[in-house]
Coordinates of C-alpha atoms in Angstrom, one line a residue:
M24 CA -24.2 -40.9 40.4
G25 CA -21.7 -39.6 42.9
R26 CA -20.6 -36.0 42.4
W27 CA -17.0 -37.1 42.0
R28 CA -17.7 -39.4 39.2
A29 CA -19.9 -36.8 37.6
A30 CA -17.0 -34.4 37.7
A31 CA -14.6 -36.8 36.2
I32 CA -17.0 -37.6 33.3
L33 CA -17.5 -33.9 32.7
F34 CA -13.7 -33.2 32.6
N35 CA -13.1 -36.1 30.1
R36 CA -15.8 -35.1 27.5
T37 CA -14.6 -34.6 23.9
I38 CA -14.7 -31.3 22.2
F39 CA -18.2 -30.5 20.8
T40 CA -19.5 -27.2 19.1
T41 CA -22.8 -25.9 20.5
T42 CA -24.8 -22.9 20.0
A43 CA -25.3 -20.2 22.7
S44 CA -28.7 -18.6 23.5
N45 CA -28.0 -15.7 21.4
G46 CA -27.5 -17.9 18.4
S47 CA -23.6 -17.3 18.1
P48 CA -21.4 -20.3 17.7
S49 CA -19.6 -21.3 20.8
V50 CA -16.4 -23.4 21.2
C51 CA -15.9 -26.0 24.0
L52 CA -12.5 -25.7 25.7
P53 CA -10.1 -28.6 24.8
Q54 CA -8.6 -31.0 27.3
P55 CA -6.7 -30.9 29.6
L56 CA -8.9 -28.0 31.0
H57 CA -7.3 -25.3 33.1
I58 CA -10.2 -23.6 35.1
S59 CA -10.3 -20.9 37.7
P60 CA -10.8 -21.7 41.4
T61 CA -14.4 -20.4 41.2
L62 CA -15.3 -23.0 38.4
H63 CA -13.5 -25.7 40.3
R64 CA -15.7 -25.1 43.3
I65 CA -18.7 -25.4 41.0
F66 CA -17.6 -28.7 39.7
I67 CA -16.7 -30.3 42.9
F68 CA -19.5 -29.1 45.3
R69 CA -22.4 -29.2 43.0
S70 CA -24.0 -32.6 41.9
F71 CA -24.3 -33.4 38.2
S72 CA -28.1 -33.7 38.6
A73 CA -28.4 -30.2 39.8
V74 CA -26.6 -28.7 36.8
P75 CA -29.2 -27.8 33.9
N76 CA -28.5 -28.1 30.2
R77 CA -26.8 -24.6 30.2
V78 CA -25.5 -22.7 33.2
P79 CA -23.8 -19.2 32.7
V80 CA -20.6 -18.9 34.6
Y81 CA -18.5 -15.6 34.6
N82 CA -14.7 -16.4 34.5
S83 CA -12.4 -14.0 36.0
D84 CA -9.3 -16.0 35.4
P85 CA -6.7 -13.9 33.6
D86 CA -5.6 -17.0 31.4
Y87 CA -8.8 -16.7 29.6
G88 CA -9.6 -13.0 30.0
S89 CA -13.1 -11.6 30.9
N90 CA -15.2 -14.1 28.8
D91 CA -18.6 -15.5 29.6
F92 CA -18.6 -19.3 29.9
Y93 CA -21.6 -21.7 30.3
L94 CA -22.0 -25.4 31.2
D95 CA -24.0 -27.6 29.2
N96 CA -24.3 -31.5 28.6
Y97 CA -20.9 -31.4 26.7
G98 CA -18.8 -29.6 29.0
L99 CA -17.5 -26.0 29.6
C100 CA -18.1 -23.8 26.7
R101 CA -17.3 -20.2 25.9
V102 CA -19.5 -17.8 24.1
P103 CA -17.5 -15.7 21.7
K104 CA -18.1 -12.0 21.7
Q105 CA -19.3 -10.1 18.6
E106 CA -16.0 -8.0 18.5
E107 CA -13.7 -11.0 18.9
E108 CA -10.9 -11.1 16.5
T109 CA -9.1 -14.2 15.0
G110 CA -5.9 -12.3 14.1
K111 CA -4.2 -9.3 12.8
I112 CA -2.4 -9.6 9.4
P113 CA 0.5 -7.0 8.9
V114 CA 0.7 -5.4 5.5
K115 CA 3.9 -3.6 4.1
A116 CA 4.0 -1.6 0.9
Y117 CA 7.3 -0.7 -0.9
F118 CA 8.3 1.3 -3.8
L119 CA 11.7 0.3 -4.8
S120 CA 12.1 0.9 -8.7
T121 CA 10.6 2.5 -11.7
S122 CA 9.9 -0.6 -13.5
I123 CA 9.6 -4.4 -12.8
N124 CA 9.8 -7.2 -15.4
L125 CA 6.7 -9.3 -14.3
K126 CA 7.3 -12.0 -17.0
S127 CA 10.6 -13.0 -15.7
M128 CA 9.5 -12.9 -12.2
Q129 CA 6.6 -15.2 -12.9
A130 CA 9.0 -17.5 -14.8
E131 CA 11.2 -17.7 -11.7
N132 CA 8.4 -18.2 -9.1
L133 CA 6.1 -20.3 -11.3
A134 CA 5.1 -22.4 -8.3
N135 CA 3.9 -19.7 -6.3
V136 CA 1.9 -17.7 -8.8
V137 CA -1.7 -17.2 -7.9
P138 CA -3.9 -17.6 -11.0
P139 CA -5.4 -14.2 -12.0
T140 CA -9.1 -13.6 -11.8
S141 CA -9.1 -10.4 -14.0
R142 CA -7.6 -9.3 -17.2
S143 CA -5.2 -6.8 -15.6
A144 CA -1.6 -7.5 -16.5
N145 CA 0.3 -4.8 -14.5
Y146 CA 0.7 -6.9 -11.3
V147 CA 1.5 -10.6 -10.3
A148 CA 0.3 -12.2 -7.0
L149 CA 2.7 -14.7 -5.3
R150 CA 1.7 -17.1 -2.4
Y151 CA 4.1 -18.8 -0.1
Y152 CA 3.2 -21.3 2.9
N153 CA 3.8 -19.7 6.2
I154 CA 5.9 -22.5 8.0
S155 CA 5.4 -20.9 11.3
S156 CA 1.7 -21.6 11.4
G157 CA 2.0 -25.4 10.9
I158 CA -1.7 -25.6 10.0
S159 CA -1.4 -27.8 6.8
A160 CA 0.7 -30.3 8.6
L161 CA -2.2 -30.9 11.1
G162 CA -4.6 -31.5 8.3
V163 CA -6.7 -28.5 9.3
K164 CA -8.3 -26.4 6.5
E165 CA -6.0 -23.8 5.2
Y166 CA -7.0 -20.1 5.2
V167 CA -5.6 -17.1 3.4
S168 CA -4.1 -15.6 6.7
N169 CA -2.1 -18.9 7.1
H170 CA 0.0 -18.0 4.0
Q171 CA 2.4 -15.3 3.0
Y172 CA 1.6 -13.2 0.0
M173 CA 3.3 -10.7 -2.2
V174 CA 1.7 -8.5 -4.9
V175 CA 4.2 -7.1 -7.3
F176 CA 3.2 -4.2 -9.7
Q177 CA 4.9 -3.3 -13.0
Y178 CA 5.4 0.3 -12.1
G179 CA 7.8 -0.6 -9.2
S180 CA 5.6 -1.3 -6.1
A181 CA 5.7 -4.5 -3.9
V182 CA 3.0 -5.3 -1.2
L183 CA 3.6 -7.9 1.4
F184 CA 1.1 -9.7 3.4
N185 CA 1.6 -11.6 6.6
I186 CA 5.4 -11.4 6.3
D187 CA 7.5 -10.7 9.5
D188 CA 10.1 -7.8 9.5
D189 CA 13.1 -10.2 9.5
E190 CA 11.9 -11.9 6.3
V191 CA 11.1 -8.8 4.3
E192 CA 14.6 -8.4 2.8
S193 CA 14.5 -12.0 1.3
Y194 CA 11.2 -11.2 -0.5
L195 CA 12.4 -7.8 -1.7
D196 CA 15.5 -9.4 -3.1
M197 CA 13.4 -11.5 -5.4
V198 CA 11.8 -8.3 -6.7
R199 CA 15.1 -6.5 -7.2
R200 CA 16.6 -9.1 -9.5
H201 CA 13.8 -8.3 -12.0
A202 CA 13.6 -4.5 -11.4
F203 CA 15.0 -1.6 -13.3
G204 CA 15.8 1.9 -12.2
L205 CA 16.2 0.9 -8.5
L206 CA 15.6 3.9 -6.3
P207 CA 18.6 5.1 -4.0
E208 CA 16.0 5.4 -1.1
M209 CA 13.1 3.0 -0.9
R210 CA 9.7 4.1 0.0
K211 CA 7.7 2.2 2.7
D212 CA 4.2 2.2 4.3
D213 CA 2.7 0.0 6.9
Y214 CA -0.9 -1.2 7.3
A215 CA -2.9 -4.1 8.8
I216 CA -5.9 -6.3 8.4
K217 CA -8.0 -7.6 11.1
E218 CA -10.4 -10.6 10.7
K219 CA -13.7 -10.7 12.6
P220 CA -15.8 -13.7 11.4
L221 CA -18.9 -12.3 13.2
L222 CA -18.7 -8.9 11.7
V223 CA -22.1 -7.7 10.5
E224 CA -20.9 -5.4 7.9
D225 CA -18.7 -6.5 4.9
M226 CA -15.9 -4.3 6.2
Q227 CA -15.1 -1.7 9.0
G228 CA -12.4 0.8 9.2
G229 CA -10.0 1.9 11.7
P230 CA -6.8 3.9 12.4
D231 CA -4.1 2.3 10.2
Y232 CA -6.0 -0.9 9.7
I233 CA -9.1 -2.5 8.0
V234 CA -11.5 -5.0 9.5
L235 CA -13.0 -7.9 7.4
R236 CA -15.0 -10.8 8.0
A237 CA -12.3 -13.0 6.3
L238 CA -9.5 -12.1 4.0
D239 CA -9.4 -13.8 0.6
I240 CA -7.3 -13.6 -2.5
D241 CA -9.3 -10.8 -4.2
G242 CA -9.3 -8.9 -1.0
I243 CA -5.5 -9.2 -1.2
R244 CA -5.5 -8.0 -4.8
I245 CA -7.8 -5.0 -4.0
I246 CA -5.9 -3.9 -0.8
G247 CA -2.5 -4.4 -2.6
S248 CA -3.5 -2.3 -5.6
V249 CA -4.5 0.6 -3.5
L250 CA -1.5 0.5 -1.3
G251 CA 0.8 0.0 -4.2
Q252 CA -0.6 3.1 -6.0
S253 CA -0.5 5.1 -2.8
I254 CA 3.2 4.4 -2.1
A255 CA 4.1 5.1 -5.8
L256 CA 2.1 8.5 -5.6
D257 CA 4.2 9.3 -2.6
Y258 CA 7.5 8.9 -4.5
F259 CA 6.1 11.0 -7.6
V260 CA 4.8 13.7 -5.2
S261 CA 8.3 13.9 -3.7
Q262 CA 9.8 14.3 -7.2
V263 CA 7.5 17.2 -8.1
D264 CA 8.1 18.7 -4.7
G265 CA 11.8 18.7 -5.5
M266 CA 11.1 20.6 -8.9
V267 CA 8.9 23.1 -7.0
E268 CA 11.7 23.7 -4.4
E269 CA 14.2 24.3 -7.3
F270 CA 12.0 26.8 -9.1
A271 CA 11.2 28.6 -5.7
A272 CA 15.1 28.9 -5.1
I273 CA 15.4 30.3 -8.7
N274 CA 12.6 32.9 -8.1
R275 CA 14.0 34.0 -4.7
A276 CA 17.4 34.6 -6.5
M277 CA 15.7 36.4 -9.3
E278 CA 14.0 38.6 -6.8
K279 CA 17.2 39.8 -5.3
S280 CA 19.4 40.0 -8.4
G281 CA 16.8 40.8 -11.3
T282 CA 18.1 37.8 -13.3
F283 CA 18.5 34.1 -13.1
A284 CA 21.0 31.5 -14.2
M285 CA 19.6 28.7 -16.1
D286 CA 20.3 27.4 -19.6
R287 CA 17.9 26.2 -22.1
K288 CA 19.1 22.6 -21.7
K289 CA 18.3 22.4 -17.9
L290 CA 14.9 23.9 -18.6
L291 CA 14.0 21.3 -21.1
Q292 CA 15.2 18.5 -18.7
L293 CA 12.7 19.9 -16.0
V294 CA 9.9 20.0 -18.7
G295 CA 10.7 16.5 -19.6
K296 CA 10.8 15.4 -15.9
A297 CA 7.4 17.2 -15.0
N298 CA 5.7 15.6 -18.1
S299 CA 7.1 12.0 -17.5
N300 CA 6.0 12.2 -13.8
L301 CA 2.4 13.1 -14.7
A302 CA 2.4 10.5 -17.4
D303 CA 3.7 7.8 -15.1
V304 CA 1.1 8.6 -12.3
I305 CA -1.8 8.3 -14.9
L306 CA -0.7 5.7 -17.3
K307 CA 1.8 3.3 -15.5
V308 CA 0.3 3.5 -12.1
G309 CA -3.3 3.6 -13.4
L310 CA -4.4 5.9 -10.6
F311 CA -7.9 6.5 -12.0
E312 CA -8.3 2.9 -13.5
R313 CA -10.8 1.2 -11.4
S314 CA -10.1 -2.5 -10.5
E315 CA -11.9 -5.0 -12.4
I316 CA -12.6 -7.0 -9.1
A317 CA -14.0 -3.9 -7.6
W318 CA -16.4 -3.7 -10.7
R319 CA -17.6 -7.3 -10.2
E320 CA -18.7 -7.4 -6.5
A321 CA -19.9 -4.7 -4.3
K322 CA -18.0 -5.8 -1.2
Y323 CA -14.7 -5.2 -3.1
A324 CA -16.0 -2.0 -4.4
Q325 CA -16.6 -0.9 -0.8
I326 CA -13.1 -1.8 0.3
Y327 CA -11.5 -0.1 -2.8
E328 CA -13.4 3.2 -2.2
Y329 CA -12.6 3.1 1.6
L330 CA -9.0 2.6 1.0
R331 CA -8.8 5.3 -1.5
E332 CA -10.4 7.7 0.9
E333 CA -8.3 6.5 3.7
F334 CA -5.1 7.2 1.9
E335 CA -6.5 10.3 0.2
V336 CA -5.6 9.1 -3.2
N337 CA -7.6 11.7 -5.0
Q338 CA -6.7 14.7 -2.6
R339 CA -3.0 13.9 -3.1
F340 CA -3.2 13.8 -6.7
G341 CA -5.1 17.2 -6.7
N342 CA -2.3 18.5 -4.7
L343 CA 0.2 17.0 -7.1
D344 CA -1.8 18.6 -10.2
I345 CA -1.5 22.0 -8.4
K346 CA 2.1 21.8 -8.0
L347 CA 2.7 20.6 -11.6
K348 CA 0.7 23.6 -12.7
F349 CA 3.1 25.9 -10.7
V350 CA 6.0 24.0 -12.4
E351 CA 4.3 24.5 -15.8
H352 CA 3.8 28.3 -15.0
N353 CA 7.5 28.8 -14.2
I354 CA 8.6 26.8 -17.2
R355 CA 6.6 28.9 -19.4
L356 CA 7.9 32.1 -17.9
F357 CA 11.5 31.1 -18.0
H358 CA 11.2 29.8 -21.6
E359 CA 10.0 33.1 -22.5
V360 CA 12.9 35.0 -20.7
I361 CA 15.4 32.6 -22.5
Q362 CA 13.7 33.0 -25.8
N363 CA 14.0 36.8 -25.3
R364 CA 17.7 36.5 -24.2
R365 CA 18.2 34.4 -27.4
S366 CA 16.4 36.9 -29.5
D367 CA 18.4 39.7 -28.0
L368 CA 21.7 37.9 -28.8
L369 CA 20.5 37.4 -32.5
E370 CA 19.8 41.0 -32.7
W371 CA 23.2 42.0 -31.4
C372 CA 24.8 39.6 -33.9
I373 CA 22.9 41.1 -36.7
I374 CA 24.0 44.6 -35.6
F375 CA 27.5 43.4 -35.3
L376 CA 27.4 42.0 -38.7
L377 CA 25.9 45.0 -40.2
T378 CA 28.5 47.2 -38.6
V379 CA 31.2 45.1 -40.0
E380 CA 29.5 45.3 -43.5
N381 CA 29.4 49.0 -43.4
V382 CA 32.9 49.2 -42.3
I383 CA 34.1 47.1 -45.2
S384 CA 31.9 49.1 -47.6
L385 CA 33.4 52.4 -46.4
Y386 CA 36.8 50.8 -46.8
E387 CA 36.0 50.0 -50.4
I388 CA 34.7 53.4 -51.1
I389 CA 37.6 55.1 -49.7
R390 CA 40.1 52.9 -51.5
E391 CA 38.5 53.3 -55.0
S392 CA 38.6 57.1 -54.5
G393 CA 42.4 56.9 -54.1
A394 CA 42.4 58.3 -50.5
V395 CA 44.2 55.3 -49.2
T396 CA 47.7 54.6 -50.5
F397 CA 50.0 51.7 -49.7

């Protein structure tokens, strides 16, 4: 067989999947094939009979990067590296209100609701087909990363997966229609997920991203729950920071003047705000309620614990608790001062009434004795 004919047959082979010598799956390049000049010389000047079943070739062509290739009986194939990634999925977390009506939201987006796999009722997961991928139209198997997801939580968080920046507002508008107590300034945080099918461990951490073998719907729920809690905690910390700053200003003024200006109503409002913030963090956000999905499978528990550590959830709550104790201490102190003020006022009222009573009694005595004439 001539070398030109052999080269033509080799170039017109169909796509096959073979296995490299290290046991990793390898993918043959599709037609038409673009190869570097080095590989072109190998095909043209080397006869087919001299090519063994598998010949390693190093490709320095920038179109393909620095990947190792080999030739086998099926054509030119590439050996994927262990660290090769299949994609990066952006994740965006928002805290936009103090409450969201999940029932009405599910009713409006019934066709997009992902059936729950746990008994938790404080969130709803919605799935939307990513038109830009075009995967389904080709009849290829659909993956989770080929869709857009939104996980909405009752306490006011929404976590978006695989959604571009220019599409975010349209998704958030869907949430706002069912939200109560919209915040004047929305909180936002960014994260990312990378997929590595050849990853040995179940997961691997990185700066501002997490690496998984493959992202599934339970992984979306776990990641969404931690990011939703984290961004909500950020809002409540800012609320408590505002109270701490307010009490700090009062203390500074009291240090200079020896007194402070705060009425009992304002103090009671601060008491209610501090208590409601703590209750919302523990009860509504469920900061210490472990996910049922994490209880079921160890790999999700590992993701859950890693993300809580990555976002320092426990440490931030500890700082929040310390600030609330400072607020509580100041509230108790100022309440005692206000109570003393009130007691002093009552004492002066009593003294005034006693004085009036004594004056009247004296007047009556003088009148009866005839010392006073009209």
